[in-house]
CSV table of C-alpha atoms in Angstrom, one decimal:
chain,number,residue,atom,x,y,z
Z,10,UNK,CA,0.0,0.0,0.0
Z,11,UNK,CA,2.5,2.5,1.2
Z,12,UNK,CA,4.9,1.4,-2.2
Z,13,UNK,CA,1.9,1.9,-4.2
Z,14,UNK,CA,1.6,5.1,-2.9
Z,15,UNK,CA,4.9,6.4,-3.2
Z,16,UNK,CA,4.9,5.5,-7.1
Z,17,UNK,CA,1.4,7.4,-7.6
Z,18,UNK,CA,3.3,10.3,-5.6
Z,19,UNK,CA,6.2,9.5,-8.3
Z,20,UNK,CA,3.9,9.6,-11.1
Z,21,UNK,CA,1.8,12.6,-10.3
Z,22,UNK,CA,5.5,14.7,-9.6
Z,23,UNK,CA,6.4,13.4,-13.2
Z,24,UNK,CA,3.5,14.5,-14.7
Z,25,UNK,CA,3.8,18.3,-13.1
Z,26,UNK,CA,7.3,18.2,-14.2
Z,27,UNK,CA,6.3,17.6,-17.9
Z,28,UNK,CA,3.9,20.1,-18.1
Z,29,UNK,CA,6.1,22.6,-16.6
Z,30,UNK,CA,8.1,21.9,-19.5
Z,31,UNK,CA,5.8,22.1,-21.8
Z,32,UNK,CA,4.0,25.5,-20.3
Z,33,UNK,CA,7.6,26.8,-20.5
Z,34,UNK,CA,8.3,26.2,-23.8
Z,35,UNK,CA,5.2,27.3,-25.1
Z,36,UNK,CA,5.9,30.7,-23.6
Z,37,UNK,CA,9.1,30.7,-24.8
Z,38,UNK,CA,8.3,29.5,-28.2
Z,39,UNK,CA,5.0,32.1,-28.4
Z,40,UNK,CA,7.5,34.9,-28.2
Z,41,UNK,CA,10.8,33.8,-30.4
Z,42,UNK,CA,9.6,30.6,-32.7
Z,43,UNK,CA,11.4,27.1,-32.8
Z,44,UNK,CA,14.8,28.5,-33.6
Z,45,UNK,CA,15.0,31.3,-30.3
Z,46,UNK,CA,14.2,28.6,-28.1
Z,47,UNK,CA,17.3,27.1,-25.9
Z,48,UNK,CA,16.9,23.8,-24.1
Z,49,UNK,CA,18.7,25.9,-20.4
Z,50,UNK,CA,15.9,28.3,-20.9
Z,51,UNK,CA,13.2,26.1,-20.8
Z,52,UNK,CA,14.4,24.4,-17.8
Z,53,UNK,CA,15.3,27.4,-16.0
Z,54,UNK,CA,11.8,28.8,-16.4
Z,55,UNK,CA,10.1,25.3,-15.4
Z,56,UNK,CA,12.6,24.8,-12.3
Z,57,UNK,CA,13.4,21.6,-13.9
Z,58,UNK,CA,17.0,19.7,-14.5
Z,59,UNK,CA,18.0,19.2,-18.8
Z,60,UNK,CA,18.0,15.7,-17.5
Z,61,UNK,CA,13.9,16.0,-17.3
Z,62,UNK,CA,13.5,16.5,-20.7
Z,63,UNK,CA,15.8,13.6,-22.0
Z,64,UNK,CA,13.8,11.9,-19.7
Z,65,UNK,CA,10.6,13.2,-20.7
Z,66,UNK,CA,10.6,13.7,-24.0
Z,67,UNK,CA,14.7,12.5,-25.7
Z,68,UNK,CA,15.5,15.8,-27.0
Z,69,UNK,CA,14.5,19.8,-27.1
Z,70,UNK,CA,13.1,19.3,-30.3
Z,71,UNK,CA,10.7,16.4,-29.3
Z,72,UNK,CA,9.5,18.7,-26.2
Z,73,UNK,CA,9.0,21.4,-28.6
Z,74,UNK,CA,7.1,19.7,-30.9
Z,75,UNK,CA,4.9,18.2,-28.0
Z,76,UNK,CA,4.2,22.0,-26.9
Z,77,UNK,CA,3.4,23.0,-30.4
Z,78,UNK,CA,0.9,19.9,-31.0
Z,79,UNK,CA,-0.7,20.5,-27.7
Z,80,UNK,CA,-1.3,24.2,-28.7
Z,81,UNK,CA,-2.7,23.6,-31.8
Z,82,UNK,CA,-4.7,20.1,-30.3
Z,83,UNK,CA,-6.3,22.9,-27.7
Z,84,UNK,CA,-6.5,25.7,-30.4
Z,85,UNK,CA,-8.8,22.9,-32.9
Z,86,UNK,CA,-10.9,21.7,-29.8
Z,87,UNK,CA,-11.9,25.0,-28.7
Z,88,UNK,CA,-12.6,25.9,-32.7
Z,89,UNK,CA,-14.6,22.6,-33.3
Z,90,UNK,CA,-16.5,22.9,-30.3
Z,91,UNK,CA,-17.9,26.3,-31.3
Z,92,UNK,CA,-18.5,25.7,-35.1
Z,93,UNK,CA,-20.4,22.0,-33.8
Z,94,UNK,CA,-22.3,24.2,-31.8
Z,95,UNK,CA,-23.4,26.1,-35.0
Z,96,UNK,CA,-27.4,25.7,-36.0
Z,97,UNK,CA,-28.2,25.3,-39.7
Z,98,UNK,CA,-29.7,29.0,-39.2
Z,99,UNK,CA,-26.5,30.4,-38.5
Z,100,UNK,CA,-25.7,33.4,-39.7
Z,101,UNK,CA,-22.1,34.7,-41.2
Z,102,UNK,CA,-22.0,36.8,-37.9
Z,103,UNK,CA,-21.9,33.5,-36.1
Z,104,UNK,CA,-19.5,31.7,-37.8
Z,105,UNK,CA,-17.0,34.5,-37.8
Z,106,UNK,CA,-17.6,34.7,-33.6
Z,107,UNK,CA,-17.3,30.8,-33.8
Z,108,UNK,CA,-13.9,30.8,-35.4
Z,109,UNK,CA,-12.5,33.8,-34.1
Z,110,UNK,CA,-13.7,32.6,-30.4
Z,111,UNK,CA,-10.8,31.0,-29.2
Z,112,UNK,CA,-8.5,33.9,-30.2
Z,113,UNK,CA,-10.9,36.5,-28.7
Z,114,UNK,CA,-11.1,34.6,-25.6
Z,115,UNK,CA,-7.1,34.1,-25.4
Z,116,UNK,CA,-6.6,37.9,-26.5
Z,117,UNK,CA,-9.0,38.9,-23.4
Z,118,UNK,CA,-7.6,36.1,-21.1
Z,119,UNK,CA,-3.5,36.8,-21.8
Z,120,UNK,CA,-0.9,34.5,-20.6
Z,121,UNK,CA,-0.7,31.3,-21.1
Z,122,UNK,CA,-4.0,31.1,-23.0
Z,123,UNK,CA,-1.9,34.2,-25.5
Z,124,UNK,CA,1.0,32.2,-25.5
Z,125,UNK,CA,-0.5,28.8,-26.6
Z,126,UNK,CA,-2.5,31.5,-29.6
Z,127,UNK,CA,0.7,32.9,-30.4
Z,128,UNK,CA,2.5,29.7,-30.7
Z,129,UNK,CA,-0.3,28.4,-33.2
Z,130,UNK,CA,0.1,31.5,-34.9
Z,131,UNK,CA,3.2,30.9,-35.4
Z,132,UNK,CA,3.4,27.8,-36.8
Z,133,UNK,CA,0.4,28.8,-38.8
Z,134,UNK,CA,2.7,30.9,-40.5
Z,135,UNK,CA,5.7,29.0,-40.7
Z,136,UNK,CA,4.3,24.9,-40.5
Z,137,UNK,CA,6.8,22.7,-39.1
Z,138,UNK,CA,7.5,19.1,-40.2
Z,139,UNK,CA,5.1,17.1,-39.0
Z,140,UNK,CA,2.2,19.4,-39.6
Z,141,UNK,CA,0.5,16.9,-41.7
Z,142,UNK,CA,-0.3,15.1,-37.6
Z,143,UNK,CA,-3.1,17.0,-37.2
Z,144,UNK,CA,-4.5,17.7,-41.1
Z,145,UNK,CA,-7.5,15.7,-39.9
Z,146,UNK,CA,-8.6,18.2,-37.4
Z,147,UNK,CA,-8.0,20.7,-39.9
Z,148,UNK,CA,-10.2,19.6,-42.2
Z,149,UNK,CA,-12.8,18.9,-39.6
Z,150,UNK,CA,-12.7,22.9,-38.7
Z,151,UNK,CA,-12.7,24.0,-42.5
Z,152,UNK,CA,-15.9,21.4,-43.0
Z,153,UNK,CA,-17.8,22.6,-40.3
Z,154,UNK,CA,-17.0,26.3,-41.2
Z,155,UNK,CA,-18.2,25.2,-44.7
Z,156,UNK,CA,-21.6,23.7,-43.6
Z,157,UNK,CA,-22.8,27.4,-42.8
Z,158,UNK,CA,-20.9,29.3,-44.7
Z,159,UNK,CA,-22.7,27.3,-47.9
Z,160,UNK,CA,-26.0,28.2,-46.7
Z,161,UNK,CA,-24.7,31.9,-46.2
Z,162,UNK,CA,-23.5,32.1,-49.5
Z,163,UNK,CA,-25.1,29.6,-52.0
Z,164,UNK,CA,-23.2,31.1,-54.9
Z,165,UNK,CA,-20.0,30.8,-53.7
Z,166,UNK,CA,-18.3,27.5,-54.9
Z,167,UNK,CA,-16.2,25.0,-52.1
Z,168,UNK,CA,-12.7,26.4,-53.3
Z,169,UNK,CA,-13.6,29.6,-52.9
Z,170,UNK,CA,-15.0,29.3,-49.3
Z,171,UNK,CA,-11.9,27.2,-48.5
Z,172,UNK,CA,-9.7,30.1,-49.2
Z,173,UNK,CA,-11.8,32.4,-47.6
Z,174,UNK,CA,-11.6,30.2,-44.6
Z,175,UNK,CA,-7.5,29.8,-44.6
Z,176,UNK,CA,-7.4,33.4,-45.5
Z,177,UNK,CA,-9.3,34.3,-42.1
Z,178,UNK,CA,-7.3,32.1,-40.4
Z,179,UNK,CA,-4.1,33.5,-41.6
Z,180,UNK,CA,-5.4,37.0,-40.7
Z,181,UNK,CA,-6.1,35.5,-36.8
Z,182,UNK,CA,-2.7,33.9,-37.0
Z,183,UNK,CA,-1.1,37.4,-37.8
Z,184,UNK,CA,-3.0,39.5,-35.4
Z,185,UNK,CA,-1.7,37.5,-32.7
Z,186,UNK,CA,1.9,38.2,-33.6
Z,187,UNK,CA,1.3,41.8,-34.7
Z,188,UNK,CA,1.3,45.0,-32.9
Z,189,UNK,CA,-2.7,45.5,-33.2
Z,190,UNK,CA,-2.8,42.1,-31.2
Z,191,UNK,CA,-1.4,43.9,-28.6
Z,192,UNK,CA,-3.5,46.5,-28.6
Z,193,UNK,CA,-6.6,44.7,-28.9
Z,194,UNK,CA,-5.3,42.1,-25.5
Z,195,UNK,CA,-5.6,46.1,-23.7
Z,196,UNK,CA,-9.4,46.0,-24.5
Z,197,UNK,CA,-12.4,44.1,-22.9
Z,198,UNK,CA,-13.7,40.9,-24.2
Z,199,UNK,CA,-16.7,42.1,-25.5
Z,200,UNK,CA,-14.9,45.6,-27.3
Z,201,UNK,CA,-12.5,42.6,-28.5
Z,202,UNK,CA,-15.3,40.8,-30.6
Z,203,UNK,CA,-16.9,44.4,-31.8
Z,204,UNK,CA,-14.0,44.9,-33.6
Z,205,UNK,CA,-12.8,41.5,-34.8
Z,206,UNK,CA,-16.0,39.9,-35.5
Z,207,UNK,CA,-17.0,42.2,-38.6
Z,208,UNK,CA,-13.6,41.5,-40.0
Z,209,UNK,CA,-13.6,38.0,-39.8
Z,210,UNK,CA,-17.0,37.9,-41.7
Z,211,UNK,CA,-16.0,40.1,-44.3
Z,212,UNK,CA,-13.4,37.5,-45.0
Z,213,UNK,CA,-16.1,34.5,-45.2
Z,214,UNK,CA,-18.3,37.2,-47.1
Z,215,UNK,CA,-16.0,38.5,-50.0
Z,216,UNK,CA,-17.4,40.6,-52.2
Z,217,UNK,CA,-20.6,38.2,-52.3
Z,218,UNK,CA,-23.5,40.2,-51.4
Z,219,UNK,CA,-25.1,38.7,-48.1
Z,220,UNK,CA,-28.4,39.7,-45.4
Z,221,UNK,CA,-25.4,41.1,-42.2
């Protein structure tokens, strides 16, 4: 009893340790990309030994690819939880709140919740090998974005709203990493989404007349 103890007590002091690592990364990596990132920072800033992360994870670049996956696994829940929520009387103004959501949320919230946006953002930009892991969820967030945006816009074709979908996502992706990010991060959550949420559905909207 007492030994089994001790190795959930092991386990549970493991586990803190590797999400330490991970939180510190992700802060480290939201602010200077992969190539900033030094393996004595990361453990300085998690109060953890470089022999945790050999441990944990072989190698910095394996623990930074775990932060970066985690990011974007959080970053496509949060997304797909909002456009699943979506009725089939959604409007454009409800998608572009859906998809903007868990950027809004992290803007308003700072961080670690702006770190983890700012680390998707930047990988958004600049994909790292391996991005191909989650292409699945991907294409489960551009689907669902489609379902409403084709009863929004019945003349638009599925190509089109694709790349009306990536191109809103690249201008989230930006805005994260751009001074106006900061900016918006000073402002309430709800003067936050009357500024972003317009923008995000002209994206979706084009030039494709549409009922606001």
């Amino acid at each position: 009893m007492v030994g089994a103890k001790k190795t959930d007590l092991r386990r549970e002091a493991g586990q803190r340790t590797r999400e330490g690592l991970q939180t510190a990364a992700l802060e480290l990596l939201s602010q200077r990309g992969q190539e900033g990132v030094t393996l004595r920072e990361i453990t300085d800033r998690a109060g953890a030994n470089v022999a945790a992360v050999s441990y944990h994870f072989g190698s910095l670049k394996a623990l930074c690819d775990s932060a970066i996956e985690l990011a974007l696994e959080r970053y496509l829940d949060a997304q797909l939880l909002e456009l699943n929520a979506l009725g089939s009387d959604a409007t454009l103004q409800d998608v572009a709140v859906a998809f903007a959501r868990p950027m809004m949320r992290a803007l308003a919230a700072g961080g670690q919740d702006l770190a983890m946006m700012r680390t998707v953002a930047r990988v958004g930009i600049d994909p790292p090998e391996g991005w191909d892991r989650l292409a699945g969820k991907f294409d489960r967030s551009r689907r669902e974005a489609l379902r409403v945006l084709t009863a929004n816009l019945p003349g638009v074709g599925d190509e089109e709203l694709i790349f009306r979908t990536r191109c809103a996502a690249g201008l989230l992706n930006w805005l994260a990493l751009a001074p106006i990010g900061t900016e918006l991060a000073a402002l309430s959550a709800e003067q936050i989404e009357r500024q972003l949420v317009p923008v995000v559905a002209g994206a979706f909207r084009g030039d494709t007349p549409a009922d606001h």
